Amino acid sequence: MESHRVFVATFMLILHLVQAQDQPGFINVDCGLLPRDSPYNALGTGLVYTSDVGLVSSGKTGKIAKEFEENNSTPNLTLRYFPDGARNCYNLNVSRDTNYMIKATFVYGNYDGHKDEPNFDLYLGPNLWATVSRSETVEEIIHVTKSDSLQVCLAKTGDFIPFINILELRPLKKNVYVTESGSLKLLFRKYFSDSGQTIRYPDDIYDRVWHASFLENNWAQVSTTLGVNVTDNYDLSQDVMATGATPLNDSETLNITWNVEPPTTKVYSYMHFAELETLRANDTREFNVMLNGNDLFGPYSPIPLKTETETNLKPEECEDGACILQLVKTSKSTLPPLLNAIEAFTVIDFLQVETDEDDAAAIKNVQNAYGLINRSSWQGDPCVPKQYSWDGLKCSYSDSTPPIINFLDLSASGLTGIIAPAIQNLTHLEILALSNNNLTGEVPEFLADLKSIMVIDLRGNNLSGPVPASLLQKKGLMLHLDDNPHILCTTGSCMHKGEGEKKSIIVPVVASIVSLAVIIGALILFLVFRKKKASKVEGTLPSYMQASDGRSPRSSEPAIVTKNKRFTYSQVVIMTNNFQRILGKGGFGIVYHGFVNGVEQVAVKILSHSSSQGYKQFKAEVELLLRVHHKNLVGLVGYCDEGENMALIYEYMANGDLKEHMSGTRNRFILNWETRLKIVIDSAQGLEYLHNGCKPLMVHRDVKTTNILLNEHFEAKLADFGLSRSFPIGGETHVSTVVAGTPGYLDPEYYKTNRLTEKSDVYSFGIVLLEMITNRPVIDQSREKPYISEWVGIMLTKGDIISIMDPSLNGDYDSGSVWKAVELAMSCLNPSSTRRPTMSQVLIALNECLVSENSRGGASRDMDSKSSLEVSLTFDTDVSPMAR
Ligand SMILES: *[C@@H]1O[C@H](CO)[C@@H](O)[C@H](O)[C@H]1NC(C)=O
Ligand SMILES: *[C@@H]1O[C@H](CO)[C@@H](O)[C@H](O)[C@H]1NC(C)=O
Ligand SMILES: *[C@@H]1O[C@H](CO)[C@@H](O)[C@H](O)[C@H]1NC(C)=O
Ligand SMILES: *[C@@H]1O[C@H](CO)[C@@H](O)[C@H](O)[C@H]1NC(C)=O
Ligand SMILES: *[C@@H]1O[C@H](CO)[C@@H](O)[C@H](O)[C@H]1NC(C)=O
Ligand SMILES: *[C@@H]1O[C@H](CO)[C@@H](O)[C@H](O)[C@H]1NC(C)=O
Ligand SMILES: *[C@@H]1O[C@H](CO)[C@@H](O)[C@H](O)[C@H]1NC(C)=O
Ligand SMILES: *[C@@H]1O[C@H](CO)[C@@H](O)[C@H](O)[C@H]1NC(C)=O
Ligand SMILES: *[C@@H]1O[C@H](CO)[C@@H](O)[C@H](O)[C@H]1NC(C)=O
Ligand SMILES: *[C@@H]1O[C@H](CO)[C@@H](O)[C@H](O)[C@H]1NC(C)=O
């Protein structure tokens, strides 16, 4: 007898083991288990658990505290915790398109001695699954896989270090637990019995864990010793189905209630029925099932000793999050309702689409090829959720298609070996940066096959051999190969070079100071621009105007309609490399440096949110600048008008503003007289165009040296049209508006009368001219006459032209030229606007000054002129500030 028992026990154990191993597709991971203890058979279930080594690349192993061991056993005892990285992921091999029950168990067990409250997030792939906030939690979800790998990720939400004890996956049949949409997160699963027994594997072949629900006071247990036929898709356990609950009072309903959070959560309930009593001929058990007061199904009669599962076909919301399921006896029923077991789930819609499968696979191959397993962010989905996307990747997101990887930056990552062939499978790549590594071998041909590639940066490696012609010839590709001692190529043709000679191939040439991040921004913009190339032909109507007239944009668009020059705020962020470099601060915003087109530098003026005045000015400026095109007016490249975020994107003026050059704050080199004349002639041309050339005609209203910007060739352009207002042609020659302008430059007549004419600009221009001549402050309270115009006037009455002149010019100018310029300036400053010259007249006079200066003999002048300019240019290429 005794031996018989032992035999049975042994047999049972063996049976369990066999079943465990026979259970196909089960994944049982004991997180934090040391490899030497792996695998083992768990007590009770007999399932084989293995260590998580190889499934996760980060984290440390831990063990729950001694006092918690009494209530736990393996696999709860060990855990893995993740002190580093914002997100850490397990990567599991699964079967694609399979209905999996996925379970994650968390038993804190004071493993770290901190007696903390857990708080962290659990993700399934890129989607939030649950927030873990209790010391002992089991999260279960029924989810259909979309690929052959599955990531379970733990993400920090605060200081608490995420941990996990067990990960279990059980493939289910396809046609069970089917939902209209989304995955099923388990709320509870119970069967009705007073046995107190928890049923799981092997009794439940899917290892669903059934807790015995102790019957409520007014409930009675029904049970059978006869076997229940459980042969159906749900494969329930006999033990689960052999008992059930009915109301004690035959005429009562059977109620089951639970709460969901948040209240809008949708629920599914799966009810398992089987008639357990032997009904007499005149007995009927029949009931209706209602969820939240709505009929779910019925009238229904359980089948004798045969399992049947019923569910709601649509997910249901519970009022205020309080769900009530009611089994209501029908009038013809002689017996009360009966329920054997129930599972309740909430629906989680996993809306976040995973990264393009091929891209994800390719980047993992790249990761493996370079052994980048320690990169803490290189876990889980490469692109999503955005806040956890991998370092060094940039992805392109759209609402309808999976994210794709279009940028890979592995510069300075200690890479060795060849350029990984796996890169060729990143087919959406636009930018590839592998600079400053220790890569060897040749530049592979496959790089030219990347359809969208625009930048390949291989600087600072140990690459060798010839560069494939296909790469050199690829249109629109920027290939950087500097600092590869053994590269054997020059632009256009390949030829051998002596060892040690540095080679640089840049197609097309890009300033080497340009950081990669900036190139990216530029490129993304380039992509935008590529499609809608706006021709910048002087004198012709700009293409955007044709666009808004001819190919008329949709009427729903905002007032500023120039689609092709409009940027989103995120484009602006990328363009400015997250507002990295400030060029200057203007009246109503900060100006940042940025890139468009890969090579085109821009100045991005961000309109500060605060000034409401600013918004009006912003719109005025956009509308104006989009109409105006002239080589002496700073061109508008585009703008951003996205709610609160407004920005203007101008062409970049490498040499900043005129004032900086005059004051010497930019560099210590002075502008000679000829250069100053050229600058004022440029500015005058810009103004003249505003006054006479463009439609409608315009007054600048804020002409001053800080609004005259210089490009890399020291050509001047007028900036800041924010204060400009159109004024009508013919008829009235003025418009009355709020007086605007800068003290010292402001036309006194305009100030007094509030009558604005183009002659106000002429006045301001006269001040600029005086600054060019004297290089003195416009207003200087310490001067006998604070205003420069008055001061010059006094000096002139004294006949002292020499002391007017900027002493740093060292007398190196044609005095006739200077004298004429002084005269001109004073005539511009005539208190009576009608007696001031027009800008056309100013231009003629200035050109005469230039002719006069140029006709002056003497080698020293030429030398000076050249050196001063050239030196400025050399010194200016990498310094920036351009204030407006
Ligand atoms: C173990 O479980 C028992 C009964 O539920 C409980 O009273 C006890 O506090 C638990 N021990 C620990 C360390 O949690
Ligand atoms: C492990 O912990 C979970 C959560 O507390 C519990 O439900 C489960 O029964 C435990 N299992 C074992 C084998 O200790
Ligand atoms: C997962 O699958 C990949 C390739 O199919 C294989 O290389 C890897 O070893 C597998 N991992 C595990 C843990 O089975
Ligand atoms: C159990 O039910 C299935 C299908 O419903 C049937 O094919 C099978 O014969 C039944 N088994 C027994 C033992 O009645
Ligand atoms: C059973 O319920 C009905 C209706 O709720 C009630 O009238 C009756 O008194 C109850 N019977 C018992 C025995 O409690
Ligand atoms: C079930 O719910 C209904 C409606 O809320 C209630 O009238 C009834 O008394 C409940 N029955 C039991 C047994 O609690
Ligand atoms: C059903 O039949 C049994 C005898 O078979 C009888 O004792 C019982 O009273 C009947 N019940 C009803 C409600 O008619
Ligand atoms: C990666 O991590 C492992 C274990 O944490 C460590 O042994 C190895 O040195 C690391 N490799 C690198 C390249 O940091
Ligand atoms: C590229 O992808 C294809 C198809 O997925 C695969 O067969 C091939 O091995 C990959 N190539 C490399 C170099 O990883
Ligand atoms: C590159 O590798 C060589 C040898 O393989 C080594 O001597 C050199 O220090 C490495 N350079 C860098 C920058 O890691």
mmCIF file of C-alpha atoms in Angstrom, residues 52 83 114 134 163 199 221 305 329 388 441 443 453 498 507 511 558 586 605 641 683 699 720 731 791 852 882:
data_model
loop_
_atom_site.group_PDB
_atom_site.id
_atom_site.type_symbol
_atom_site.label_atom_id
_atom_site.label_comp_id
_atom_site.label_asym_id
_atom_site.label_seq_id
_atom_site.Cartn_x
_atom_site.Cartn_y
_atom_site.Cartn_z
ATOM 1 C CA ASP A 52 17.040 35.263 -18.289
ATOM 2 C CA PRO A 83 19.513 50.686 -12.038
ATOM 3 C CA HIS A 114 14.977 49.938 1.159
ATOM 4 C CA ARG A 134 2.270 47.228 -5.555
ATOM 5 C CA PHE A 163 12.665 44.977 -11.295
ATOM 6 C CA ILE A 199 -5.767 25.847 -9.979
ATOM 7 C CA GLN A 221 -22.143 25.992 -4.064
ATOM 8 C CA LEU A 305 -21.956 18.438 -17.819
ATOM 9 C CA LYS A 329 -33.627 33.967 -13.663
ATOM 10 C CA TYR A 388 12.886 55.889 -25.400
ATOM 11 C CA GLY A 441 38.726 47.881 -44.821
ATOM 12 C CA VAL A 443 34.429 51.767 -48.367
ATOM 13 C CA ILE A 453 21.215 58.337 -48.629
ATOM 14 C CA GLY A 498 51.367 58.276 -50.564
ATOM 15 C CA VAL A 507 30.754 66.152 -52.521
ATOM 16 C CA ALA A 511 32.099 73.720 -44.379
ATOM 17 C CA PRO A 558 -4.350 80.536 -42.267
ATOM 18 C CA GLY A 586 16.209 91.346 -31.441
ATOM 19 C CA LYS A 605 14.186 84.445 -35.515
ATOM 20 C CA ASP A 641 3.334 79.744 -37.759
ATOM 21 C CA SER A 683 21.844 99.750 -48.230
ATOM 22 C CA VAL A 699 8.747 102.641 -45.856
ATOM 23 C CA ASP A 720 14.028 93.780 -40.057
ATOM 24 C CA GLY A 731 -2.767 110.203 -54.045
ATOM 25 C CA TRP A 791 27.100 117.697 -33.296
ATOM 26 C CA SER A 852 35.884 109.871 -56.423
ATOM 27 C CA MET A 882 24.360 88.566 -35.926
#
